[in-house]
CSV table of N, CA, C and O in Angstrom, one decimal:
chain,number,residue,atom,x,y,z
A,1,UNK,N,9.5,-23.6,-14.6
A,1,UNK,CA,9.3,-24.0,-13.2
A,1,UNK,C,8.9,-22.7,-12.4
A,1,UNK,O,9.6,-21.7,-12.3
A,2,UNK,N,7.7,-22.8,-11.7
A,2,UNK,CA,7.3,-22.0,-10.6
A,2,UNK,C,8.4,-21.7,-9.6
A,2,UNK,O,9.0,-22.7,-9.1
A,3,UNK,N,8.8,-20.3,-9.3
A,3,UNK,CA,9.3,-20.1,-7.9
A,3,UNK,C,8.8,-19.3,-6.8
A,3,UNK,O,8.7,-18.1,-7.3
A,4,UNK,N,8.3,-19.4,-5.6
A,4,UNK,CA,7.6,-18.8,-4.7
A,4,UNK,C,8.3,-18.4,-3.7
A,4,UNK,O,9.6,-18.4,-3.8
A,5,UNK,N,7.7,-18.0,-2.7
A,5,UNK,CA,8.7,-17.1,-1.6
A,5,UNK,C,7.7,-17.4,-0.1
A,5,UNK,O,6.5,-17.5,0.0
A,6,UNK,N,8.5,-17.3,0.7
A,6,UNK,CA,7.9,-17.4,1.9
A,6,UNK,C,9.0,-17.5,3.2
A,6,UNK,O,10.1,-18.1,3.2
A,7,UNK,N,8.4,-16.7,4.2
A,7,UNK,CA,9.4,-16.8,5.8
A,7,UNK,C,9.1,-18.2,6.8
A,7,UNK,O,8.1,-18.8,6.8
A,8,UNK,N,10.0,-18.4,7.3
A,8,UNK,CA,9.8,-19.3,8.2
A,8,UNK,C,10.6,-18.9,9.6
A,8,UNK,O,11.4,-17.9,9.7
A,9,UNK,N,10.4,-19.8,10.7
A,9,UNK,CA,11.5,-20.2,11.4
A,9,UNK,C,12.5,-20.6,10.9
A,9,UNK,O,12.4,-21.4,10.0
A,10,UNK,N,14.2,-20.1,11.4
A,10,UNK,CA,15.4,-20.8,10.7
A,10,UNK,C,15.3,-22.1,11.0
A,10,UNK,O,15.5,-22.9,10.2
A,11,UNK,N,14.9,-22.6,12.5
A,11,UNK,CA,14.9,-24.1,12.6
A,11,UNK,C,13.8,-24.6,12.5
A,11,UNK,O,13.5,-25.5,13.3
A,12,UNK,N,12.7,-24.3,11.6
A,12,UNK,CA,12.0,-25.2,11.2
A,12,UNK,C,12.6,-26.8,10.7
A,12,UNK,O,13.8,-26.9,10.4
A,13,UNK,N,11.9,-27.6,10.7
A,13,UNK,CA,12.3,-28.9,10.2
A,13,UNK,C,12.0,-29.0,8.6
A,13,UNK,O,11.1,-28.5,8.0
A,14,UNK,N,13.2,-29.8,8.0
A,14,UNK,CA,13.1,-29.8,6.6
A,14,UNK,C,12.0,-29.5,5.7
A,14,UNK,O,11.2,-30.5,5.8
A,15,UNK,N,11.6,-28.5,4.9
A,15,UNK,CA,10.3,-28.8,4.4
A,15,UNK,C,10.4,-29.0,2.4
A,15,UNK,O,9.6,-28.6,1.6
A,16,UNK,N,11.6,-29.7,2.1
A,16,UNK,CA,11.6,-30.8,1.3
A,16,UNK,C,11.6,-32.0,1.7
A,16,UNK,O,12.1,-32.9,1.0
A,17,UNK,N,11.1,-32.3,2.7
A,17,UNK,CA,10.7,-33.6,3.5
A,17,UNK,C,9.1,-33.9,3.3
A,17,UNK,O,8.5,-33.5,4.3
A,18,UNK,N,8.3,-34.5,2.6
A,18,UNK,CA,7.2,-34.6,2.6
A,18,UNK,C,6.0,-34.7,4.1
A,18,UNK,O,4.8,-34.3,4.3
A,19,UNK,N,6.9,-35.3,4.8
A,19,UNK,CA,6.4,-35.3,6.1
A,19,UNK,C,6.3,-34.0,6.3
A,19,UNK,O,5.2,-33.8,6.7
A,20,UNK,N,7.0,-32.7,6.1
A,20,UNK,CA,7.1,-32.1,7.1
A,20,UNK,C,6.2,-30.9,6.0
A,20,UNK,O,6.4,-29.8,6.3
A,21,UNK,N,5.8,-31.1,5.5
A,21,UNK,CA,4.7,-30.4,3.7
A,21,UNK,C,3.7,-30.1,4.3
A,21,UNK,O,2.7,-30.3,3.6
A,22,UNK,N,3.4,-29.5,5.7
A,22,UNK,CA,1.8,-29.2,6.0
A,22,UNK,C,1.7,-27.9,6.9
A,22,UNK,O,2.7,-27.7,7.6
A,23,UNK,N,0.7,-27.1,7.0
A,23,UNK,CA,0.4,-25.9,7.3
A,23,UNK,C,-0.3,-26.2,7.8
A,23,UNK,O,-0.8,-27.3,7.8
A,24,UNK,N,-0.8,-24.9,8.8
A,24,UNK,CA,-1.9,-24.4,9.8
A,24,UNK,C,-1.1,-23.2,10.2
A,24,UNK,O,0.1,-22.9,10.3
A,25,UNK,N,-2.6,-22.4,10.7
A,25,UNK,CA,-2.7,-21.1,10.8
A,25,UNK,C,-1.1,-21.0,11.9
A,25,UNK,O,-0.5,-21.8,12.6
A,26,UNK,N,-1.0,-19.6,11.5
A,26,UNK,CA,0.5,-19.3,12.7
A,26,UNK,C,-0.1,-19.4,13.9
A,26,UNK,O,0.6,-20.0,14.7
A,27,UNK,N,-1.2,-18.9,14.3
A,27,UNK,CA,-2.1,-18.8,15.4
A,27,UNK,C,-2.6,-20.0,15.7
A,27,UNK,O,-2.9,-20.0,16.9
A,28,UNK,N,-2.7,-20.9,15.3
A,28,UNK,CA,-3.2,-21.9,15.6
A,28,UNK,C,-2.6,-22.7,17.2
A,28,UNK,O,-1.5,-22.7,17.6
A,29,UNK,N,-3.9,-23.2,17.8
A,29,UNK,CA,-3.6,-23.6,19.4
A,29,UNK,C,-3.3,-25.6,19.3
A,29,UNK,O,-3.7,-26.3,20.2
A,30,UNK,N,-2.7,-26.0,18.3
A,30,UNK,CA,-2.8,-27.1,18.1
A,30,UNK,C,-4.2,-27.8,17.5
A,30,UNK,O,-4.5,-28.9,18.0
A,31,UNK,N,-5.0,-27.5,16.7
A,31,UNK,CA,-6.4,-27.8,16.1
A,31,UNK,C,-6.0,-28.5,15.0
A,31,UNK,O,-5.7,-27.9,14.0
A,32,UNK,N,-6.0,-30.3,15.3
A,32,UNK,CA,-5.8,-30.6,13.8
A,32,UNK,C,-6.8,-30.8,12.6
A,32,UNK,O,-6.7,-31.6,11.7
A,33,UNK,N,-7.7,-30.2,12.7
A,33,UNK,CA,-8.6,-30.6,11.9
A,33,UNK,C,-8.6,-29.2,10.8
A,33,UNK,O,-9.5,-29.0,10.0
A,34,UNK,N,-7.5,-28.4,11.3
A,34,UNK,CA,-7.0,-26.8,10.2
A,34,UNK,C,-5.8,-27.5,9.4
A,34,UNK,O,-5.6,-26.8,8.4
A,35,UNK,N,-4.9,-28.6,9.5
A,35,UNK,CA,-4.0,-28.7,8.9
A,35,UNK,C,-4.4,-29.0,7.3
A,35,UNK,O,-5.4,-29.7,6.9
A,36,UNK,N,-3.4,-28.4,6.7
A,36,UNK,CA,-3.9,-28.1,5.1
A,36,UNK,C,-2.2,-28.9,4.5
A,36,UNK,O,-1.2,-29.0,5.2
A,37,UNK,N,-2.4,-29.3,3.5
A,37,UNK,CA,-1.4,-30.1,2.5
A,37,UNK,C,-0.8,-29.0,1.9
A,37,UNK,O,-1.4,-28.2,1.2
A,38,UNK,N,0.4,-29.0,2.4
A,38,UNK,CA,1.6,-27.7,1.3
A,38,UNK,C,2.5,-27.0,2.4
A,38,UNK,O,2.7,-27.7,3.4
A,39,UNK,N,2.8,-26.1,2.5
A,39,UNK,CA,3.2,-25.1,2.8
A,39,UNK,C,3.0,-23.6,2.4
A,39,UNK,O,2.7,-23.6,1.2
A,40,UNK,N,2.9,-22.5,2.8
A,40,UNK,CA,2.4,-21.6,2.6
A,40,UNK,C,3.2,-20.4,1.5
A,40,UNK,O,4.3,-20.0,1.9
A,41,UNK,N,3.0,-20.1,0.7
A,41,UNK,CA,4.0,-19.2,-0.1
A,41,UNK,C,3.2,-17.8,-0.9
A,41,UNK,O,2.0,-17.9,-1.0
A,42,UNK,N,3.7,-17.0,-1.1
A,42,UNK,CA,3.5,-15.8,-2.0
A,42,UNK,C,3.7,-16.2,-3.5
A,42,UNK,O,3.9,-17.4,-3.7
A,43,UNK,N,3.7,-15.7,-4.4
A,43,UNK,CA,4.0,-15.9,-5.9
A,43,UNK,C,5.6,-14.8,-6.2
A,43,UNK,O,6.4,-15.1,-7.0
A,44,UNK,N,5.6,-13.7,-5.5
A,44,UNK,CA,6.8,-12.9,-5.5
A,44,UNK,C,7.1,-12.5,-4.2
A,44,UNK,O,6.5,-12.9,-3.2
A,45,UNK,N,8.3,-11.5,-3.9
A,45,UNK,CA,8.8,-11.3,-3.1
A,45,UNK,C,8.1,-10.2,-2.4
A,45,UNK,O,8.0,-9.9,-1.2
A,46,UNK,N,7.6,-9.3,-3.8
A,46,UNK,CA,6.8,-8.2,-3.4
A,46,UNK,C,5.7,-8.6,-2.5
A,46,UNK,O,5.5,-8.0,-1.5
A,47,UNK,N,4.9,-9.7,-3.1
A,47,UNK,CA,3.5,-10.3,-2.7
A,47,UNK,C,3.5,-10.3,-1.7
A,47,UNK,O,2.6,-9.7,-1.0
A,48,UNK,N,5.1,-11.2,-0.9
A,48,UNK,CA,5.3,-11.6,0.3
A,48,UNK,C,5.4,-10.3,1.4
A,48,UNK,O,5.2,-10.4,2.6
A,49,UNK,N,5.7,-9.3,0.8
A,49,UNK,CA,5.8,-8.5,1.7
A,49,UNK,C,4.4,-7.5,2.1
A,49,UNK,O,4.1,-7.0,3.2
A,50,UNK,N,3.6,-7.6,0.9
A,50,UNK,CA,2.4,-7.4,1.0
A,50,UNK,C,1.3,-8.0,2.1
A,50,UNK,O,0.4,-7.5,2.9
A,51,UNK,N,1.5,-8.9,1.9
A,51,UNK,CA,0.8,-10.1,3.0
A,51,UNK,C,1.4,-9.9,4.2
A,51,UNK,O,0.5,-9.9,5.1
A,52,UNK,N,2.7,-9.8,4.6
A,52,UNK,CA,3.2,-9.8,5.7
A,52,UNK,C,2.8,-8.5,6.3
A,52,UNK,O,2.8,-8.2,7.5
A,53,UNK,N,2.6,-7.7,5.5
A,53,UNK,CA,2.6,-6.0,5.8
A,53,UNK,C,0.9,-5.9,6.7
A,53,UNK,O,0.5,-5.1,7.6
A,54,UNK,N,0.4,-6.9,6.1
A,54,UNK,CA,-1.2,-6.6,6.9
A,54,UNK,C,-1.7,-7.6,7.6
A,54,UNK,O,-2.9,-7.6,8.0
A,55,UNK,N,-0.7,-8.8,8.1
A,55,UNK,CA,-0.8,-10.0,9.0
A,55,UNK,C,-0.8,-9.8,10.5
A,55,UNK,O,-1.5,-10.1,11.5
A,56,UNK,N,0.6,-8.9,10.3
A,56,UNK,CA,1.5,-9.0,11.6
A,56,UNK,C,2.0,-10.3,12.3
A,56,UNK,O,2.3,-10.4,13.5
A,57,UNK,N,2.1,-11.3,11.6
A,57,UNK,CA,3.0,-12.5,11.9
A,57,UNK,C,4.1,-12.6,13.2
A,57,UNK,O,5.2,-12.5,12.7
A,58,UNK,N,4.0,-12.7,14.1
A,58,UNK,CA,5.2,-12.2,14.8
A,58,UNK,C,6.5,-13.0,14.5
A,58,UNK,O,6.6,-14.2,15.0
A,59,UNK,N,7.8,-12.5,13.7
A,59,UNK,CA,8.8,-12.9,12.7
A,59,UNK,C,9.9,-12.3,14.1
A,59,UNK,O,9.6,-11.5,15.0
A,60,UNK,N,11.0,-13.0,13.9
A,60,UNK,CA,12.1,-12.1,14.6
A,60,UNK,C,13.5,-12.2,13.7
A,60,UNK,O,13.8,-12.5,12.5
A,61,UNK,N,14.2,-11.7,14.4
A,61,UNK,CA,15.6,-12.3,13.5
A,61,UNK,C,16.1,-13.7,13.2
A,61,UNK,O,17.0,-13.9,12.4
A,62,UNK,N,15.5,-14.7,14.0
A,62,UNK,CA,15.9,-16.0,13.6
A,62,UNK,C,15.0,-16.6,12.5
A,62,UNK,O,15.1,-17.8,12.1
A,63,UNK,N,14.0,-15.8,12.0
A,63,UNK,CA,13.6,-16.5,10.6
A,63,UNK,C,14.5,-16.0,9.5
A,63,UNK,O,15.5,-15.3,9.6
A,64,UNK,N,13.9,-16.7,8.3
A,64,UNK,CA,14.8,-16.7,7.2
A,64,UNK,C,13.4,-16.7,5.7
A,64,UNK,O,12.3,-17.1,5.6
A,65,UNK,N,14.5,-15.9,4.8
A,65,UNK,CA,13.6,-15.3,3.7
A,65,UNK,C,13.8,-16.9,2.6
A,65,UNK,O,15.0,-17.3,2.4
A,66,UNK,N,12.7,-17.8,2.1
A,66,UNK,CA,12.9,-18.3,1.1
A,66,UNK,C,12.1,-18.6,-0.5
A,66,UNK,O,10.9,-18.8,-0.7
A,67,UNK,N,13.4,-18.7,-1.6
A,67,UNK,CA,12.6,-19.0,-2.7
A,67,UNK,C,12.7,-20.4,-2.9
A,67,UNK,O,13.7,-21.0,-2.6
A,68,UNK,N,11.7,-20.9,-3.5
A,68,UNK,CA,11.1,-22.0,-3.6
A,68,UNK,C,11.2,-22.4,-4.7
A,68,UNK,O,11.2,-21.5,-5.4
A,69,UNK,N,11.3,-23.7,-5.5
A,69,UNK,CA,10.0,-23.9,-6.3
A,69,UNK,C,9.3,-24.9,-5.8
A,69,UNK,O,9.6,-25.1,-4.6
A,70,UNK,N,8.2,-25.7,-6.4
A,70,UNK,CA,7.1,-26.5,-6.1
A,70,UNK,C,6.1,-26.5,-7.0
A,70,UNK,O,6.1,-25.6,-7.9
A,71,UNK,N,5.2,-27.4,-6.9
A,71,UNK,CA,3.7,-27.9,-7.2
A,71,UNK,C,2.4,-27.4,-6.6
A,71,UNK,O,2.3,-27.5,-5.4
A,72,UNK,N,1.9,-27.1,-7.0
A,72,UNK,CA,0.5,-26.5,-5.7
A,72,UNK,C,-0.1,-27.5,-5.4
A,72,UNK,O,-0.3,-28.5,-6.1
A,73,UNK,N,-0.4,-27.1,-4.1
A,73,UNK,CA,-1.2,-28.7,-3.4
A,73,UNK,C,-2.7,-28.3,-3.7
A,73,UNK,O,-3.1,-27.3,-4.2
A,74,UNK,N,-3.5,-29.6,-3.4
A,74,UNK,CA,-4.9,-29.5,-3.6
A,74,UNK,C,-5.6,-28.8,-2.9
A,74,UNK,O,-6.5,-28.2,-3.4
A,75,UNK,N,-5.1,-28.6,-1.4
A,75,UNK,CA,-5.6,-27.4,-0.8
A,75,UNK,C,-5.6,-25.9,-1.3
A,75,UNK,O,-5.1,-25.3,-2.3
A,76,UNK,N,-6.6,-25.4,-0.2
A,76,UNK,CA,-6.2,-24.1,-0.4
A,76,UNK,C,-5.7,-23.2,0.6
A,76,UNK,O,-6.4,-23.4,1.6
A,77,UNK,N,-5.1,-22.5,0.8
A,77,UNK,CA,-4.4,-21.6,2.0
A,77,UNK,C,-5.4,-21.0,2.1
A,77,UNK,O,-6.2,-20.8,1.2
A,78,UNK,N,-5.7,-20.5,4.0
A,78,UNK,CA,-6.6,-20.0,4.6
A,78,UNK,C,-6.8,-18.6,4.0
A,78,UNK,O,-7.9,-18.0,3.9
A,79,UNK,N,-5.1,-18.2,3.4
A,79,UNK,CA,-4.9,-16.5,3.5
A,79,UNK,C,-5.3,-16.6,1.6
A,79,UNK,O,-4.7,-16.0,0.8
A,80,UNK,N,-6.2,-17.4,1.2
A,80,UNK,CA,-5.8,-17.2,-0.3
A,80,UNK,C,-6.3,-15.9,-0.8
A,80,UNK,O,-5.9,-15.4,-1.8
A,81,UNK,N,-7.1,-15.5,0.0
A,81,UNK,CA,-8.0,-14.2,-0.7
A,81,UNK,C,-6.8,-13.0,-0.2
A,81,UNK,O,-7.2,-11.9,-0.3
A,82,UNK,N,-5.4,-13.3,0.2
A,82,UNK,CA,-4.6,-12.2,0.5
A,82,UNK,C,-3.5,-12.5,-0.6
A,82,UNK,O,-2.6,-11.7,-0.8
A,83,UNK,N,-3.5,-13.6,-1.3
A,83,UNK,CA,-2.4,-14.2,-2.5
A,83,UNK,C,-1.5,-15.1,-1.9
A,83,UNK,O,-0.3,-15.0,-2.2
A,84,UNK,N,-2.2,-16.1,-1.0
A,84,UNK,CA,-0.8,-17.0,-0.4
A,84,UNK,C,-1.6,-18.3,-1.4
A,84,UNK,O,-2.8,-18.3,-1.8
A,85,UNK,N,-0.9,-19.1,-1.6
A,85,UNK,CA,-1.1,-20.7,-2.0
A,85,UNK,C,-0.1,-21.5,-1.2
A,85,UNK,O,0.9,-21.3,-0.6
A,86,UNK,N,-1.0,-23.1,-1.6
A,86,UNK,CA,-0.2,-24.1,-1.0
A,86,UNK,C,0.7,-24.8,-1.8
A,86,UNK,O,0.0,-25.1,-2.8
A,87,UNK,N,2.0,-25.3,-2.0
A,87,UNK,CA,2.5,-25.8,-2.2
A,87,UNK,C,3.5,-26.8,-2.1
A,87,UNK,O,4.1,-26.6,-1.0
A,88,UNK,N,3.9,-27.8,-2.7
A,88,UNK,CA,4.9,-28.8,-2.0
A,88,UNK,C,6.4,-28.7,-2.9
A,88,UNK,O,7.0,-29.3,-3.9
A,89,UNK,N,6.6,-27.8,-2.0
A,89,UNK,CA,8.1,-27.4,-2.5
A,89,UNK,C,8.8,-28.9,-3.1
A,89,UNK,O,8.3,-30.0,-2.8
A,90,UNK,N,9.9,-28.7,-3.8
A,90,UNK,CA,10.6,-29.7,-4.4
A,90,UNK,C,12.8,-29.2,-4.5
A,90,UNK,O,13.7,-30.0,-4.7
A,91,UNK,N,12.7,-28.1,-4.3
A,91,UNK,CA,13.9,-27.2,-4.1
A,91,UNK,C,13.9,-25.8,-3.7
A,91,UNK,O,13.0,-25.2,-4.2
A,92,UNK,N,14.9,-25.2,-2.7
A,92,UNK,CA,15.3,-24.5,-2.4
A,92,UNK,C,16.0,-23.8,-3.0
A,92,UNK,O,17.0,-24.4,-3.5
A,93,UNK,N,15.8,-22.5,-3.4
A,93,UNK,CA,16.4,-21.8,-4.5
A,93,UNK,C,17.8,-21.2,-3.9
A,93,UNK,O,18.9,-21.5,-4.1
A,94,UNK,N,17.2,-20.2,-2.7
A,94,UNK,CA,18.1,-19.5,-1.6
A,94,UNK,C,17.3,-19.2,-0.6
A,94,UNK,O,16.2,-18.7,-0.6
A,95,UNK,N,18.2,-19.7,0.5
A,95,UNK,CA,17.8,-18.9,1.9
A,95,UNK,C,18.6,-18.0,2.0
A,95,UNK,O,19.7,-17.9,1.6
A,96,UNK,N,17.5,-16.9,3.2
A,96,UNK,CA,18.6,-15.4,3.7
A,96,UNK,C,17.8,-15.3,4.9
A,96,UNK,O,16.6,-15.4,4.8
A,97,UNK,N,18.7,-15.2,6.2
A,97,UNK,CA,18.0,-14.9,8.0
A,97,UNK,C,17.6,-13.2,6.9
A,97,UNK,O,18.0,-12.3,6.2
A,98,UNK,N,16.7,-13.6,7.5
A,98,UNK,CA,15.6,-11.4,7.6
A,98,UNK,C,16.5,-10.8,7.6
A,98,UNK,O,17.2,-11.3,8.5
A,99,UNK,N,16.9,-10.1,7.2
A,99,UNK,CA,17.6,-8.6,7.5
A,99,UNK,C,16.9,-6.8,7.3
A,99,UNK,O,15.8,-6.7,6.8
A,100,UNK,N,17.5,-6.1,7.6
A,100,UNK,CA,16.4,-4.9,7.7
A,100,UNK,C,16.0,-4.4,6.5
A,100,UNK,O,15.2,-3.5,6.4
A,101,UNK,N,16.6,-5.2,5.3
A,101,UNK,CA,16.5,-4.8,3.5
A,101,UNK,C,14.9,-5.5,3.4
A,101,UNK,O,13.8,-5.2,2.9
A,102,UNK,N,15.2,-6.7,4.2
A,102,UNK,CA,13.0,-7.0,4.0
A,102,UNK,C,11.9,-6.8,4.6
A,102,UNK,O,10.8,-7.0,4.2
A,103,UNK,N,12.6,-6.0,6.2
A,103,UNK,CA,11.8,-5.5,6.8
A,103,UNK,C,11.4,-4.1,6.2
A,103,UNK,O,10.3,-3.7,6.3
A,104,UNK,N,12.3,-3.4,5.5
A,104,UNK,CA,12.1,-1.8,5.0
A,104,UNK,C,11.1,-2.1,3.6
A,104,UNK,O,10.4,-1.2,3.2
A,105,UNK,N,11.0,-3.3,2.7
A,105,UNK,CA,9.8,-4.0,2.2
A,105,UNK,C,8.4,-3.5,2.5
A,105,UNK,O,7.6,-2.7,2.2
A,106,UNK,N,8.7,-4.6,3.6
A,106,UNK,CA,7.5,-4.9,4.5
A,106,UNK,C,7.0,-3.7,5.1
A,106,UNK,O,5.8,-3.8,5.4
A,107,UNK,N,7.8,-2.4,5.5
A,107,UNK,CA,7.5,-1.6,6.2
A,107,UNK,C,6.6,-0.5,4.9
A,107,UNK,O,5.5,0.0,4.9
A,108,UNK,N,7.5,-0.5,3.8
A,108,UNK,CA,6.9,-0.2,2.5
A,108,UNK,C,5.5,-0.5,2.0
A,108,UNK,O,4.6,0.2,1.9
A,109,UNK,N,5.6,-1.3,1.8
A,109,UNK,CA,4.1,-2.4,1.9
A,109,UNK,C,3.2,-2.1,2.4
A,109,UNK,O,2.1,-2.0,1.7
A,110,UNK,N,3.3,-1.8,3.7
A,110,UNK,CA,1.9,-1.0,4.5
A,110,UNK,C,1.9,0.2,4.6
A,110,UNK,O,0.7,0.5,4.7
A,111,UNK,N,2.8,1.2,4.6
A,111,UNK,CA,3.0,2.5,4.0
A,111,UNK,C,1.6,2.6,2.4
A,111,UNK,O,0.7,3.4,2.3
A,112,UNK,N,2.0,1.6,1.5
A,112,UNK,CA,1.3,2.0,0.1
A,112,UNK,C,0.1,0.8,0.3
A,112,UNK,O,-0.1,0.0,-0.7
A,113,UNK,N,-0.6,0.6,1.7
A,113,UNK,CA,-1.6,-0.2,1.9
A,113,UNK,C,-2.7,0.9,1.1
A,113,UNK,O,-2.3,2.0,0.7
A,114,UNK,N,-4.1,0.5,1.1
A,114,UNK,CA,-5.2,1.5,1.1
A,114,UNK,C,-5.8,1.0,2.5
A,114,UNK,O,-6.1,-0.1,2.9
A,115,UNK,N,-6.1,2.6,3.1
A,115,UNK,CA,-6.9,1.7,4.7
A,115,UNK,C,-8.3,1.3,3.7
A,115,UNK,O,-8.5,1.5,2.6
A,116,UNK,N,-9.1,0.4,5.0
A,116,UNK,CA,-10.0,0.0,5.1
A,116,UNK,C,-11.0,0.4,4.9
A,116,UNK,O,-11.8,-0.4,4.4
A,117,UNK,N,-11.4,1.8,5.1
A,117,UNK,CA,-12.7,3.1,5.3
A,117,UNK,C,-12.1,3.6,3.6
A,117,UNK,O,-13.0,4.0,2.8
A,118,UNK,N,-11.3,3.6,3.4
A,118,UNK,CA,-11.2,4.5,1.7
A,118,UNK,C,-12.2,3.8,0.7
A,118,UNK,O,-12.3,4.3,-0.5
């Protein structure tokens, strides 16, 4: 079984709820014609921090770190060319609220980015 990784809001609404199995951009102004089938994930934890390292997502202390497993949806994630996919989770492995152990990740992460001009 696949397991994947991804942040959210802590009170997001259930997303082993099929209803609630759909994405769009973080940025997004309400545009439903961007909603994509799945939810958004990394393949590792490292990944995740990679991707978040060159987003800038605006995350606070009330999100939470989670592993996943799931199915990949037919879509594709906007970010795929950064290594995110879509998926429709099926269990919750573990949640954890952020703490400074994923931010020093994440802070890592873009530390061992390559800029852009190299």
């Amino acid at each position: 079984m696949n397991t994947f990784f991804r942040i959210q809001p802590a009170d997001r609404p259930n997303i082993l709820n099929p209803e609630n199995q759909t994405s769009t951009s973080w940025n997004d102004l309400g545009d439903d014609s961007r909603v994509r089938k799945g939810i958004s994930v990394c393949d590792s934890r490292e990944e995740l921090a990679e991707y978040l390292a060159q987003v800038g997502i605006p995350f606070d202390g009330d999100w939470e770190l989670l592993e996943v497993t799931g199915s990949y949806s037919e879509d594709d994630d906007e970010d795929a060319h950064m290594g995110c996919s879509l998926i429709y989770p099926d269990a919750i492995i573990s949640r954890e609220i952020l703490d400074d152990g994923f931010i020093e990740e994440i802070m890592d992460a873009y530390e061992n980015l390559e800029p852009a001009w190299a």
